[in-house]
Amino acid sequence: MGARASRGSFHPGSPVAHPVVKAGDEYLPPSKETRVAVAQASGVSFELTDEQKEYRDLAHEFAKSEIRPIAAQADQESKLPVEVLKKGWETGLMNIHVPEEYGGPGLAGFEGALITEELAWGCSGIATSMEANMLGAMPVALAGNEEQKKKYLGMLCEEFTFCAFGLTEPGAGSDVSNIATTAVLEGDHYVLNGSKTFITNAELAKWVTIFAMTDKSQGHRGLTAFIVDTEQPGFTTGEHMDKLGQRASPTNEIFISDVKVPVENRIGEEGEGFKIAMRTLDTTRPGTAALAVGVHRAALEYAMEYAVQRVQFGMPIAMNQGVNFMIADMATHLEAARLLVWQSCWLLDQGQRATLQSSHAKRFAADMCMQATLDTVQIFGGYGYTKEYPVEKLMRDAKLFQIYEGTSQIQRLVIAKELMMPRRG
């Protein structure tokens, strides 16, 4: 899925002077056609196409009308509003990266980031569950064979259903090589045993991508990926976890006891699971970063609105340097985080490796979102610490971005390794 020309390249090309038209002392900005021509000549453009703006606006209106009105209740009850997600599926806001030949819209990652930011602006818990299908399906999209893609990617678009991504275990979070789930080949099927934890949408999923060891002695090189139908005997999910934030999104344990998985449901070859998992996370981390950007933006908007309205010492608190500097920093960090998301999405859409850029985006967006929500609660003062206002929820939701799909500390390890141990050739 290639990027559109108007998005340009993030690598500067030959310098082109921007045309400036003056009439007396009046400055007339260049036309859109001129801006696009200059961007194409220089190789850099941050201007969205009309189609991209339509996707963004569609997602924003959905978040505003369908998600925000029920976000607080969904959080309080720790219950996913499935009927809202069904509307999102019908609107075309789920499974957006499934290629057209399998029934999806086949949108590029860049458009996906625009949509994801808006949905998270509405509620990151609901948005996480709306977007989680792509995490579960990405191993199939990246490494599955044609029959697997037709069946399992097509399933997501033919009916309103869910899939999930089963990598994390109680004893194997960041350390994937320590996965204990096993898969033993017996004739025309594998027998899987083990457990997974912190699995988004597990209780709703019709199928799950499960990573299991086919050869434990090989460490991470013994990891293999499988598509597991959740209706198989021996496959069960635990209770809905009671989380601090993003409570609307269901998170469960998975228990696998002598589950038989046909050989044709193995994704790739034996031992390719680690590579598939890492490629998947490289591809989906910009989407997680876009979720953080959406929450960050919501926090900034609430902070600005409250700071202008709240009067202390005879003036709005927005006039105090201690407050407006916080808001200024939040705004700068938001812009920087979004640009990192856009850069990593653009690289992936061009078919380029983006491990470094995806980790930059995920780490920075998560950490800045956490800081922004903390500062917003501080600006609201005592009111921010109550459930009467929405900002304490944003603070609780933000923390998860620093943990799932690779902690901020793991992202720093990835970044350092990519910088100091570059690939040869």
XYZ file of C-alpha atoms in Angstrom:
425
model
C 0.000 0.000 0.000
C 1.892 3.014 -1.213
C 1.687 6.530 0.153
C 0.053 9.255 -1.883
C 2.296 11.671 -3.705
C 0.939 14.716 -1.903
C 2.244 13.361 1.396
C 5.691 13.668 -0.033
C 8.881 12.348 1.435
C 10.286 13.120 4.832
C 13.732 13.391 3.256
C 14.526 16.918 2.051
C 15.184 17.307 -1.641
C 16.520 20.195 -3.667
C 15.716 23.624 -2.146
C 12.815 25.448 -3.758
C 11.972 29.023 -2.813
C 8.384 29.461 -1.688
C 6.628 31.988 -3.941
C 5.452 35.047 -2.019
C 2.912 37.348 -3.649
C 2.413 40.844 -2.244
C -0.109 43.501 -3.086
C 1.054 46.632 -1.320
C 1.532 45.641 2.302
C -0.910 42.733 2.013
C 0.475 39.226 1.978
C -1.391 36.808 -0.267
C -0.653 33.169 0.614
C 0.151 30.816 -2.272
C -2.719 28.825 -3.736
C -3.230 25.142 -2.896
C -2.011 24.198 -6.377
C 1.179 26.194 -5.823
C 1.735 24.663 -2.400
C 1.341 21.130 -3.795
C 3.704 21.916 -6.693
C 6.326 23.277 -4.307
C 5.919 20.282 -2.005
C 6.359 17.840 -4.858
C 9.421 19.685 -6.114
C 11.045 19.830 -2.680
C 10.090 16.296 -1.691
C 8.414 17.381 1.567
C 4.725 17.911 2.277
C 2.627 17.839 5.424
C -0.612 18.765 3.699
C -3.378 16.173 3.795
C -5.285 15.282 0.658
C -9.021 15.921 0.496
C -9.621 12.180 0.836
C -7.469 11.977 3.957
C -9.339 14.904 5.471
C -12.612 13.093 4.783
C -11.395 9.988 6.627
C -10.245 12.123 9.544
C -13.512 14.089 9.680
C -15.611 10.925 9.452
C -13.755 9.434 12.421
C -14.007 12.681 14.379
C -17.767 12.926 13.897
C -18.161 9.291 14.939
C -16.066 9.893 18.060
C -18.002 13.047 18.884
C -21.502 11.642 18.355
C -21.131 7.958 19.262
C -18.116 7.521 21.547
C -17.806 10.566 23.803
C -21.421 10.493 25.073
C -20.979 7.001 26.539
C -17.238 7.034 27.366
C -17.632 7.816 31.077
C -20.295 5.144 31.567
C -18.260 2.526 29.701
C -15.267 3.368 31.874
C -17.252 3.232 35.098
C -18.906 -0.070 34.230
C -15.739 -1.525 32.671
C -17.874 -2.682 29.768
C -17.284 -2.386 26.036
C -20.274 -0.797 24.253
C -20.388 -3.436 21.520
C -23.304 -1.739 19.754
C -21.138 1.362 19.222
C -18.339 -0.738 17.745
C -20.838 -2.391 15.425
C -21.792 1.064 14.150
C -18.094 1.757 13.656
C -17.743 -1.486 11.689
C -20.745 -0.553 9.541
C -19.283 2.921 8.997
C -16.006 1.435 7.804
C -13.856 2.510 10.749
C -12.733 -1.019 11.696
C -10.412 -3.368 9.798
C -9.274 -0.409 7.740
C -5.977 -1.974 6.634
C -7.489 -5.198 5.256
C -6.712 -5.178 1.509
C -9.572 -4.732 -0.932
C -9.173 -8.232 -2.356
C -10.190 -9.628 1.054
C -13.140 -7.275 1.528
C -11.521 -4.370 3.364
C -10.912 -0.746 2.330
C -7.159 -1.320 2.049
C -6.191 1.992 3.611
C -2.539 2.825 4.150
C -1.069 3.207 7.610
C -1.070 6.990 7.290
C -4.847 7.133 6.881
C -5.149 4.635 9.701
C -3.229 6.965 12.030
C -5.542 9.851 11.178
C -8.591 7.732 12.007
C -7.069 6.250 15.161
C -6.176 9.643 16.618
C -9.768 10.795 16.292
C -11.242 7.650 17.816
C -8.868 7.908 20.794
C -9.836 11.554 21.195
C -13.281 10.134 21.900
C -12.171 7.326 24.267
C -8.947 5.378 24.103
C -10.478 2.262 25.667
C -13.161 2.013 23.010
C -10.664 2.982 20.310
C -8.219 0.296 21.454
C -10.861 -2.392 21.004
C -11.882 -0.946 17.636
C -8.285 -1.053 16.419
C -7.204 -4.324 18.053
C -8.384 -6.424 15.112
C -5.478 -5.107 13.109
C -2.995 -6.220 15.775
C -4.508 -9.697 15.784
C -4.716 -9.855 11.994
C -1.363 -8.289 11.135
C 0.638 -11.564 11.408
C -1.734 -13.073 8.838
C -1.507 -9.993 6.618
C 2.303 -9.957 6.791
C 3.173 -13.659 6.688
C 0.024 -15.669 6.025
C -0.600 -17.625 2.829
C -3.363 -16.805 0.386
C -5.864 -19.270 1.857
C -5.319 -17.888 5.373
C -5.763 -14.316 4.195
C -8.958 -15.089 2.308
C -10.499 -16.945 5.224
C -9.421 -14.969 8.266
C -8.982 -11.439 6.915
C -12.145 -11.907 4.882
C -14.007 -13.049 8.010
C -13.396 -9.683 9.688
C -15.024 -7.834 6.809
C -17.869 -10.232 6.051
C -19.312 -10.038 9.540
C -18.942 -7.954 12.683
C -16.442 -10.005 14.626
C -13.173 -9.784 16.501
C -9.754 -11.395 16.536
C -6.890 -11.049 19.018
C -3.101 -11.175 19.363
C -1.768 -13.763 21.819
C 1.891 -13.118 22.617
C 2.248 -11.999 26.259
C 2.321 -14.569 29.044
C 2.452 -14.356 32.853
C 6.201 -15.112 32.728
C 6.989 -13.592 29.335
C 6.197 -9.951 28.752
C 9.109 -8.030 27.260
C 11.178 -11.259 27.181
C 9.502 -13.081 24.303
C 12.169 -15.803 24.329
C 10.776 -16.950 27.680
C 7.385 -17.961 26.249
C 6.229 -21.212 27.847
C 3.279 -22.104 25.587
C 4.211 -25.143 23.507
C 3.104 -26.584 20.186
C 3.847 -30.238 19.423
C 3.329 -31.638 15.922
C 1.210 -34.781 15.836
C 0.431 -35.875 12.282
C -1.690 -33.259 10.516
C -2.124 -31.003 13.531
C -0.281 -29.354 16.420
C -1.260 -29.751 20.059
C -0.952 -26.458 21.958
C -0.675 -26.045 25.724
C -0.068 -22.937 27.802
C -1.584 -19.601 28.709
C -1.579 -15.953 27.649
C -2.398 -12.808 29.583
C -3.365 -9.175 28.982
C -5.025 -10.091 25.688
C -7.273 -7.340 24.304
C -10.717 -8.505 23.109
C -9.951 -12.146 23.982
C -13.453 -12.721 25.349
C -14.952 -11.512 22.063
C -12.514 -12.988 19.559
C -13.519 -15.597 17.014
C -9.870 -16.403 16.334
C -6.535 -15.541 17.925
C -2.974 -15.443 16.655
C -1.102 -17.549 19.212
C 2.677 -17.678 19.515
C 4.027 -20.971 20.880
C 7.369 -22.761 21.149
C 7.880 -25.592 18.696
C 11.505 -25.959 19.841
C 12.245 -24.485 23.257
C 15.952 -25.301 22.966
C 16.278 -22.701 20.191
C 15.101 -19.797 22.365
C 13.289 -17.128 20.342
C 14.250 -19.000 17.150
C 11.961 -21.810 18.275
C 8.851 -19.602 18.320
C 6.052 -20.288 15.815
C 2.787 -18.462 15.055
C -0.632 -20.134 14.714
C -4.203 -19.137 13.943
C -6.379 -20.656 16.649
C -10.183 -20.762 16.431
C -11.530 -19.907 19.869
C -14.343 -22.476 19.604
C -11.794 -25.290 19.657
C -12.126 -27.642 22.672
C -9.594 -26.721 25.350
C -9.546 -23.000 24.532
C -10.990 -20.820 27.323
C -10.750 -17.192 28.403
C -10.500 -15.853 31.932
C -12.576 -13.147 33.529
C -12.562 -9.548 32.341
C -9.584 -7.896 34.068
C -10.326 -4.946 36.365
C -7.864 -2.375 35.022
C -6.835 1.119 36.126
C -7.502 2.740 32.750
C -8.878 1.997 29.292
C -11.486 0.078 31.238
C -13.989 -0.113 28.380
C -11.618 -2.385 26.462
C -11.901 -6.024 27.612
C -8.635 -7.658 28.631
C -8.429 -11.343 29.541
C -6.222 -14.307 30.185
C -6.318 -17.195 27.725
C -5.966 -20.838 28.768
C -4.920 -23.435 26.198
C -5.228 -27.101 27.117
C -4.513 -29.729 24.438
C -5.929 -27.497 21.710
C -5.579 -29.111 18.281
C -4.557 -26.718 15.539
C -4.387 -27.913 11.900
C -1.010 -27.617 10.194
C -2.623 -25.339 7.616
C -3.214 -22.811 10.426
C 0.486 -22.357 11.060
C 1.592 -18.899 9.906
C 4.867 -19.193 8.009
C 7.354 -21.911 8.875
C 8.338 -23.298 12.241
C 10.743 -20.952 14.017
C 9.540 -17.814 12.191
C 7.244 -16.681 14.996
C 9.658 -14.216 16.578
C 10.320 -12.500 13.265
C 6.579 -12.347 12.545
C 5.839 -10.918 16.003
C 8.521 -8.221 15.690
C 7.389 -7.247 12.182
C 3.848 -7.038 13.489
C 4.798 -4.744 16.357
C 6.928 -2.553 14.095
C 3.831 -2.111 11.935
C 1.278 -1.555 14.701
C 3.276 0.625 17.107
C 2.597 3.803 15.106
C -1.103 3.054 15.587
C -0.582 2.773 19.337
C 1.296 6.063 19.218
C -1.636 7.599 17.325
C -3.937 6.487 20.152
C -1.679 8.354 22.591
C -1.744 11.433 20.368
C -5.546 11.399 20.452
C -5.648 11.281 24.271
C -2.945 13.960 24.446
C -5.000 16.223 22.201
C -8.125 15.704 24.284
C -6.183 16.621 27.435
C -4.772 19.765 25.840
C -8.217 20.909 24.710
C -9.705 20.370 28.170
C -6.747 22.160 29.793
C -7.052 25.216 27.542
C -10.812 25.477 27.965
C -10.624 25.218 31.751
C -7.649 27.591 32.086
C -9.518 30.318 30.218
C -12.694 29.895 32.278
C -11.189 29.382 35.746
C -10.631 32.709 37.526
C -8.264 33.084 40.477
C -6.732 36.262 41.909
C -9.034 38.265 39.667
C -7.953 36.807 36.317
C -8.164 33.561 34.320
C -5.478 31.110 35.394
C -4.452 30.953 31.727
C -2.822 34.354 32.310
C -0.411 32.851 34.837
C 2.954 31.824 33.429
C 2.992 28.708 35.588
C -0.117 27.499 33.743
C 0.334 28.796 30.225
C 3.881 27.431 30.013
C 2.480 23.988 30.850
C -0.059 24.369 28.062
C 2.603 25.585 25.633
C 4.773 22.535 26.363
C 1.792 20.213 25.947
C 1.054 21.759 22.555
C 4.652 21.456 21.338
C 4.924 17.849 22.489
C 1.637 17.042 20.755
C 2.852 18.401 17.429
C 6.153 16.550 17.715
C 4.472 13.267 18.642
C 2.075 13.483 15.717
C 4.909 14.142 13.268
C 6.785 11.085 14.554
C 3.646 9.016 13.980
C 3.265 10.376 10.470
C 6.919 9.706 9.648
C 6.827 6.090 10.801
C 3.550 5.463 8.958
C 4.950 6.990 5.775
C 8.020 4.764 5.886
C 5.912 1.640 6.398
C 3.559 2.640 3.592
C 6.587 2.906 1.307
C 7.568 -0.646 2.219
C 10.605 0.514 4.167
C 11.857 -0.840 7.477
C 10.749 1.465 10.299
C 11.821 -0.242 13.521
C 13.682 2.831 14.774
C 11.024 5.340 13.764
C 8.166 3.223 15.153
C 9.925 3.004 18.500
C 10.625 6.743 18.479
C 6.932 7.417 17.828
C 5.593 4.965 20.385
C 7.982 5.965 23.173
C 7.675 9.710 22.717
C 3.919 9.784 22.137
C 3.281 7.574 25.183
C 5.527 9.521 27.555
C 4.306 12.928 26.379
C 0.680 11.815 26.624
C 1.272 10.720 30.225
C 2.869 14.067 31.067
C 0.108 16.004 29.327
C -2.643 14.252 31.247
C -0.795 14.726 34.553
C -0.435 18.434 33.799
C -4.092 18.694 32.844
C -5.185 17.216 36.155
C -2.840 19.700 37.861
C -4.392 22.609 35.973
C -7.860 21.470 37.041
C -6.628 21.219 40.631
C -8.958 19.468 43.059
C -11.661 19.243 40.421
C -9.318 17.326 38.157
C -8.976 14.659 40.823
C -12.703 13.947 40.814
C -14.816 11.944 38.406
C -17.022 15.000 37.917
C -14.561 16.048 35.216
C -13.185 13.810 32.430
C -9.483 14.498 32.896
C -8.769 11.932 35.637
C -9.936 9.267 33.171
C -7.480 10.575 30.590
C -4.665 10.285 33.133
C -5.595 6.683 33.938
C -5.968 5.817 30.262
C -2.624 7.384 29.347
C -0.581 5.150 31.629
C -1.261 2.068 29.541
C 0.481 3.580 26.513
C 3.761 3.384 28.441
C 3.200 -0.338 29.055
C 1.501 -2.259 26.249
C 2.985 -3.135 22.856
C 6.433 -2.652 24.338
C 7.100 -0.514 27.417
C 8.785 2.862 27.136
C 11.921 1.233 28.551
C 11.871 -1.461 25.861
C 11.443 1.221 23.194
C 14.565 2.933 24.505
C 16.456 -0.357 24.255
C 15.272 -0.773 20.661
C 16.234 2.800 19.805
C 19.710 2.459 21.330
C 20.291 -0.850 19.539
C 19.144 0.554 16.195
C 21.379 3.600 16.584
C 24.533 1.895 17.801
C 24.234 -1.507 16.124
C 23.060 -0.626 12.615
C 22.348 -3.339 10.098
C 25.003 -3.940 7.492
C 24.324 -3.979 3.800
